Short mmCIF file of C-alpha atoms in Angstrom, two decimals:
data_model
loop_
_atom_site.label_atom_id
_atom_site.label_comp_id
_atom_site.label_asym_id
_atom_site.label_seq_id
_atom_site.Cartn_x
_atom_site.Cartn_y
_atom_site.Cartn_z
CA MET S 107 -8.55 10.86 29.79
CA LYS S 108 -10.47 8.73 27.32
CA LEU S 109 -10.68 9.98 23.77
CA ASN S 110 -14.46 9.91 23.70
CA GLU S 111 -14.60 12.05 26.83
CA ILE S 112 -12.44 14.89 25.66
CA ASN S 113 -13.75 18.40 25.48
CA PHE S 114 -12.15 21.68 24.61
CA THR S 115 -12.96 25.35 24.30
CA LYS S 116 -12.81 27.78 21.44
CA LYS S 117 -9.76 29.37 23.06
CA ASP S 118 -7.96 25.99 23.20
CA VAL S 119 -8.25 25.70 19.42
CA GLU S 120 -7.38 29.36 18.83
CA ASP S 121 -4.26 29.04 20.98
CA PHE S 122 -3.25 25.87 19.14
CA MET S 123 -3.70 27.54 15.77
CA GLU S 124 -1.83 30.64 16.89
CA GLU S 125 1.19 28.53 17.87
CA LEU S 126 1.00 26.45 14.70
CA ASN S 127 3.93 26.64 12.31
CA VAL S 128 1.59 27.66 9.53
CA ASN S 129 4.37 28.34 7.03
CA ALA S 130 5.42 24.71 7.26
CA VAL S 131 1.82 23.62 6.67
CA LEU S 132 1.54 25.90 3.65
CA GLU S 133 4.82 24.62 2.26
CA ASN S 134 3.68 21.04 2.73
CA ILE S 135 0.42 21.80 0.92
CA ASP S 136 2.47 23.11 -1.98
CA LYS S 137 4.25 19.76 -2.20
CA MET S 138 1.11 17.65 -2.02
CA SER S 139 -0.38 16.04 -5.05
CA ALA S 140 -3.90 17.12 -5.86
CA ASN S 141 -4.76 13.48 -6.39
CA SER S 142 -7.59 12.57 -4.05
CA GLU S 143 -7.01 8.83 -4.25
CA SER S 144 -3.97 9.05 -2.10
CA LYS S 145 -5.02 5.96 -0.22
CA PHE S 146 -3.26 4.12 -3.00
CA SER S 147 -0.14 6.20 -3.23
CA SER S 148 0.22 6.64 0.48
CA TYR S 149 1.09 3.09 1.28
CA ASN S 150 4.42 1.52 0.89
CA LEU S 151 5.26 3.40 -2.25
CA ASN S 152 7.62 5.87 -0.70
CA LYS S 153 10.53 3.55 -1.23
CA TYR S 154 9.90 3.79 -4.94
CA THR S 155 9.89 7.54 -4.92
CA ASN S 156 13.42 7.90 -6.18
CA SER S 157 13.75 4.64 -7.99
CA ILE S 158 10.84 3.75 -10.23
CA SER S 159 11.46 4.14 -13.90
CA ILE S 160 10.69 2.17 -17.01
CA SER S 161 12.04 2.44 -20.50
CA PHE S 162 9.37 2.62 -23.16
CA LYS S 163 10.16 3.12 -26.84
CA GLY S 164 13.39 4.86 -25.95
CA VAL S 165 11.74 7.18 -23.44
CA GLN S 166 12.75 6.78 -19.84
CA LEU S 167 9.74 7.32 -17.62
CA SER S 168 10.17 7.93 -13.96
CA ASN S 169 8.05 9.17 -11.12
CA TYR S 170 9.22 12.63 -12.08
CA ALA S 171 8.10 12.23 -15.69
CA GLU S 172 6.27 15.15 -17.21
CA LYS S 173 2.53 14.81 -17.60
CA GLU S 174 2.89 15.36 -21.34
CA THR S 175 5.37 12.50 -21.63
CA LEU S 176 3.17 10.18 -19.63
CA SER S 177 0.17 10.96 -21.79
CA LYS S 178 2.03 9.84 -24.93
CA VAL S 179 2.22 6.26 -23.74
CA ASN S 180 -0.32 3.89 -25.19
CA THR S 181 -0.90 1.49 -22.33
CA ASP S 182 -2.10 -1.18 -24.73
CA ASP S 183 1.50 -1.48 -25.90
CA LEU S 184 2.86 -2.13 -22.43
CA THR S 185 3.58 -5.54 -20.98
CA THR S 186 1.76 -6.47 -17.79
CA ASP S 187 4.76 -5.59 -15.67
CA GLN S 188 5.32 -2.34 -17.52
CA ASN S 189 1.66 -1.51 -17.14
CA SER S 190 1.84 -1.97 -13.37
CA GLU S 191 4.89 0.24 -13.12
CA TYR S 192 3.37 2.80 -15.46
CA ARG S 193 0.37 3.01 -13.16
CA VAL S 194 2.56 3.46 -10.11
CA ILE S 195 4.46 6.22 -11.88
CA ASN S 196 1.22 7.93 -12.80
CA ILE S 197 -0.06 7.69 -9.27
CA LEU S 198 3.17 9.07 -7.86
CA ASN S 199 2.74 11.93 -10.27
CA GLY S 200 -0.84 12.43 -9.19
CA GLU S 201 -2.26 11.71 -12.61
CA PHE S 202 -4.79 9.05 -11.61
CA ALA S 203 -7.88 10.42 -9.95
CA MET O 122 -10.83 -7.30 10.26
CA LEU O 123 -9.20 -4.77 7.96
CA TYR O 124 -8.61 -5.21 4.21
CA HIS O 125 -6.05 -3.44 2.08
CA GLY O 126 -6.12 -3.68 -1.70
CA THR O 127 -3.12 -3.00 -3.87
CA THR O 128 -1.34 -3.90 -7.11
CA LYS O 129 0.61 -7.11 -7.51
CA LEU O 130 3.78 -5.09 -7.90
CA ASN O 131 3.25 -3.44 -4.56
CA ALA O 132 1.97 -6.61 -2.92
CA ASP O 133 5.14 -8.49 -3.81
CA SER O 134 7.16 -5.89 -1.98
CA ILE O 135 4.83 -5.99 1.04
CA LYS O 136 4.99 -9.78 1.22
CA GLU O 137 8.75 -9.62 1.22
CA GLU O 138 9.39 -6.64 3.46
CA GLY O 139 6.15 -6.03 5.32
CA PHE O 140 4.20 -2.79 5.39
CA ASN O 141 6.34 0.29 5.52
CA ILE O 142 3.98 2.92 6.91
CA THR O 143 5.26 6.46 6.90
CA VAL O 144 3.46 9.38 8.47
CA PRO O 145 5.02 12.74 7.67
CA SER O 146 4.43 15.63 10.01
CA ILE O 147 2.21 18.35 8.62
CA VAL O 148 4.20 20.96 10.54
CA GLU O 149 7.70 19.86 9.59
CA VAL O 150 9.10 20.61 6.18
CA GLU O 151 12.69 19.46 6.27
CA ARG O 152 11.89 15.97 7.49
CA ASN O 153 9.29 15.67 4.76
CA GLN O 154 11.78 16.10 1.94
CA ARG O 155 12.02 12.34 1.70
CA TYR O 156 8.28 12.16 1.09
CA LYS O 157 8.42 14.45 -1.90
CA ASN O 158 5.50 12.98 -3.79
CA LYS O 159 3.56 11.69 -0.85
CA THR O 160 -0.06 12.68 -1.03
CA ILE O 161 -2.57 12.92 1.76
CA GLY O 162 -5.89 11.13 1.89
CA SER O 163 -9.15 12.27 3.39
CA LEU O 164 -8.20 10.53 6.64
CA GLY O 165 -4.74 12.01 6.70
CA TYR O 166 -1.58 9.99 6.31
CA GLY O 167 -1.25 6.27 6.91
CA LEU O 168 -2.03 2.88 5.46
CA TYR O 169 -5.62 2.87 4.17
CA THR O 170 -7.84 -0.13 4.76
CA PHE O 171 -11.51 -1.05 4.53
CA GLU O 172 -13.16 -2.42 7.64
CA ASN O 173 -14.87 -5.79 7.08
CA ASN O 174 -15.13 -5.28 3.34
CA ALA O 175 -12.66 -7.39 1.39
CA ARG O 176 -14.66 -7.11 -1.81
CA LEU O 177 -14.41 -3.32 -1.83
CA ALA O 178 -10.65 -3.52 -1.22
CA TYR O 179 -10.41 -5.82 -4.24
CA GLU O 180 -12.52 -3.61 -6.47
CA PHE O 181 -10.55 -0.57 -5.39
CA ALA O 182 -7.25 -2.27 -6.21
CA SER O 183 -8.70 -3.39 -9.54
CA LYS O 184 -8.75 0.21 -10.63
CA TYR O 185 -4.97 0.22 -10.58
CA ASP O 186 -4.16 -3.37 -11.43
CA LYS O 187 -6.73 -4.87 -13.75
CA VAL O 188 -4.76 -8.08 -14.11
CA ASP O 189 -3.92 -9.24 -10.62
CA PRO O 190 -5.10 -7.03 -7.76
CA ILE O 191 -4.18 -8.31 -4.32
CA VAL O 192 -6.03 -7.98 -1.02
CA PHE O 193 -4.30 -8.24 2.34
CA GLU O 194 -6.29 -9.23 5.40
CA ILE O 195 -4.91 -7.42 8.42
CA SER O 196 -5.66 -8.03 12.04
CA VAL O 197 -4.92 -4.95 14.11
CA GLU O 198 -5.58 -4.16 17.72
CA PHE O 199 -5.27 -0.49 18.41
CA PRO O 200 -4.06 0.33 21.91
CA GLU O 201 -6.64 2.04 24.09
CA ASN O 202 -7.19 5.70 23.22
CA SER O 203 -5.16 5.51 20.04
CA LEU O 204 -7.95 5.14 17.46
CA LEU O 205 -9.68 8.34 16.39
CA ASP O 206 -13.06 6.82 15.68
CA LEU O 207 -15.16 9.33 13.78
CA THR O 208 -17.99 6.84 13.40
CA GLN O 209 -18.67 7.67 17.05
CA GLU O 210 -21.00 10.62 17.35
CA ASN O 211 -19.10 12.32 20.16
CA MET O 212 -15.74 12.13 18.41
CA ASN O 213 -17.19 13.30 15.14
CA THR O 214 -18.83 16.24 16.91
CA MET O 215 -15.50 17.17 18.50
CA PHE O 216 -13.74 16.96 15.15
CA ASN O 217 -16.32 19.18 13.49
CA LYS O 218 -16.11 21.64 16.35
CA PHE O 219 -12.34 21.81 15.95
CA CYS O 220 -12.61 22.38 12.20
CA ARG O 221 -15.23 25.08 12.59
CA ILE O 222 -13.22 27.03 15.14
CA GLN O 223 -9.88 26.70 13.38
CA SER O 224 -11.32 27.87 10.07
CA ASN O 225 -12.07 31.26 11.64
CA THR O 226 -8.55 31.81 12.93
CA LYS O 227 -5.92 33.75 11.01
CA HIS O 228 -3.82 30.67 10.35
CA GLY O 229 -6.91 28.64 9.49
CA GLU O 230 -7.81 31.17 6.82
CA MET O 231 -4.26 31.07 5.46
CA ILE O 232 -4.49 27.30 5.08
CA TYR O 233 -7.88 27.55 3.38
CA ASN O 234 -6.61 30.23 1.00
CA GLN O 235 -3.57 28.15 0.14
CA ILE O 236 -5.83 25.20 -0.66
CA ARG O 237 -7.93 27.38 -2.94
CA LYS O 238 -4.94 29.01 -4.59
CA THR O 239 -3.29 25.70 -5.37
CA ARG O 240 -6.61 24.05 -6.29
CA LYS O 241 -6.00 21.15 -3.94
CA VAL O 242 -9.46 21.02 -2.45
CA ASN O 243 -9.21 17.26 -2.15
CA VAL O 244 -6.44 17.42 0.43
CA TYR O 245 -8.27 19.76 2.83
CA ALA O 246 -10.03 16.99 4.77
CA GLY O 247 -6.76 15.16 5.30
CA ILE O 248 -5.03 18.29 6.53
CA MET O 249 -7.85 18.89 9.00
CA ILE O 250 -7.43 15.35 10.32
CA GLU O 251 -3.68 15.84 10.71
CA LEU O 252 -4.21 19.15 12.54
CA PHE O 253 -6.82 17.61 14.83
CA ILE O 254 -4.46 14.74 15.65
CA LEU O 255 -1.73 17.24 16.43
CA PHE O 256 -4.15 19.21 18.60
CA LEU O 257 -5.16 16.10 20.55
CA GLN O 258 -1.54 15.20 21.04
CA LYS O 259 -0.61 18.63 22.36
CA LYS O 260 -3.71 19.31 24.41
CA PHE O 261 -4.52 15.86 25.78
CA LYS O 262 -1.19 13.99 25.37
CA VAL O 263 -2.78 11.21 23.32
CA LYS O 264 -1.03 9.54 20.43
CA ILE O 265 -3.34 8.67 17.55
CA LEU O 266 -2.34 5.53 15.66
CA GLY O 267 -5.40 5.21 13.46
CA VAL O 268 -8.42 7.06 12.11
CA LYS O 269 -11.78 5.51 11.32
CA ARG O 270 -14.63 7.07 9.37
CA TRP O 271 -17.34 6.34 6.83
CA GLU O 272 -15.99 7.33 3.42
CA GLU O 273 -16.97 7.10 -0.22
CA THR O 274 -14.79 5.03 -2.50
CA PHE O 275 -15.37 5.50 -6.19
CA LEU O 276 -15.43 2.28 -8.14
CA PRO O 277 -15.44 1.65 -11.88
CA GLY O 278 -18.84 2.60 -13.23
CA THR O 279 -19.56 5.12 -10.50
CA LYS O 280 -20.60 8.34 -12.17
CA TYR O 281 -21.58 10.60 -9.32
CA SER O 282 -21.10 10.76 -5.60
CA ILE O 283 -23.84 8.93 -3.74
CA GLY O 284 -22.40 9.15 -0.25
CA PRO O 285 -20.25 6.93 1.98
CA ASN O 286 -20.09 3.25 1.08
CA ALA O 287 -17.54 1.85 3.50
CA ILE O 288 -15.81 2.37 6.80
CA GLU O 289 -12.17 3.13 6.18
CA VAL O 290 -9.47 2.80 8.79
CA THR O 291 -5.96 4.17 8.56
CA ILE O 292 -3.04 2.58 10.33
CA ARG O 293 -0.36 5.09 11.25
CA SER O 294 2.37 2.87 12.62
CA SER O 295 4.25 -0.05 11.09
CA ASN O 296 4.53 -1.50 14.60
CA LEU O 297 0.82 -2.38 14.48
CA VAL O 298 1.25 -4.53 11.37
CA SER O 299 3.84 -7.25 11.82
CA LYS O 300 4.21 -10.14 9.41
CA ASN O 301 2.28 -12.29 11.87
CA ASN O 302 -0.93 -10.33 11.61
CA PHE O 303 -1.50 -9.98 7.91
CA LYS O 304 -1.96 -12.38 5.04
CA VAL O 305 -2.95 -12.37 1.41
CA LEU O 306 -6.61 -13.11 0.95
CA ARG O 307 -7.26 -15.54 -1.85
CA LYS O 308 -9.57 -14.25 -4.53
CA GLU O 309 -12.03 -17.12 -4.06
CA ASN O 310 -12.34 -16.19 -0.38
CA LEU O 311 -13.17 -12.53 -0.92
CA ASP O 312 -16.87 -12.83 -0.28
CA GLU O 313 -16.43 -15.06 2.72
CA ALA O 314 -14.25 -12.51 4.48
#
């Protein structure tokens, strides 16, 4: 069947939703960032998830850095490379909207 | 043609290793542990691109890399029946019908309440797309490898929403993007693309 020819009933959707592992969906929602611009963070960044970190004025920043720590960084003080990584870290932490 | 804007840091990795597109399952938790910080966009998971709009891809990337944003030009041919094209009236109607019905089910209400409780309103559209894709797969045995829809991309200087400004297309499989079908678009060629 072609996609643009599909049709379904109310019961089809209700049955699908009834069988849905809703607890898994809810748990996944809990883990999601509230950042709407995920089109940036959703591509090719997963490999950085456990590895990105930069050292800045003695503070090690990683993708798990606290929001408060991230906010202390003055980006004007960062080198170009550090700035790029800082942005990635922020995005992974959902701080850039 | 599809255009994907990103930072130089990310682009260097893509040039070396290709696109690594990961699509977590919305109904599996354990498998998703490796995607701990992965967020979901309004078109669900996947690689986000702009259709026939290299300039917008560049401006979007400029928000994250003011120094050297990079745009990839990607040529993708989706297999028949694998692109969920919501720019088509019929498909969009079906999607809206699905969303309307599911929202009145018990599990649909639980999802909505969880979104409200966690204040993640922005992820709701993406979750609906993922559920619809799952529904199509189960009910009609079709595998969706991409989603296409008019979307609004906020650019520097944009103060308020004014409605969709580009067609976005997600690519949900690395197999569709080999090193032979993408290239870096030179900045001077942006407006020719």
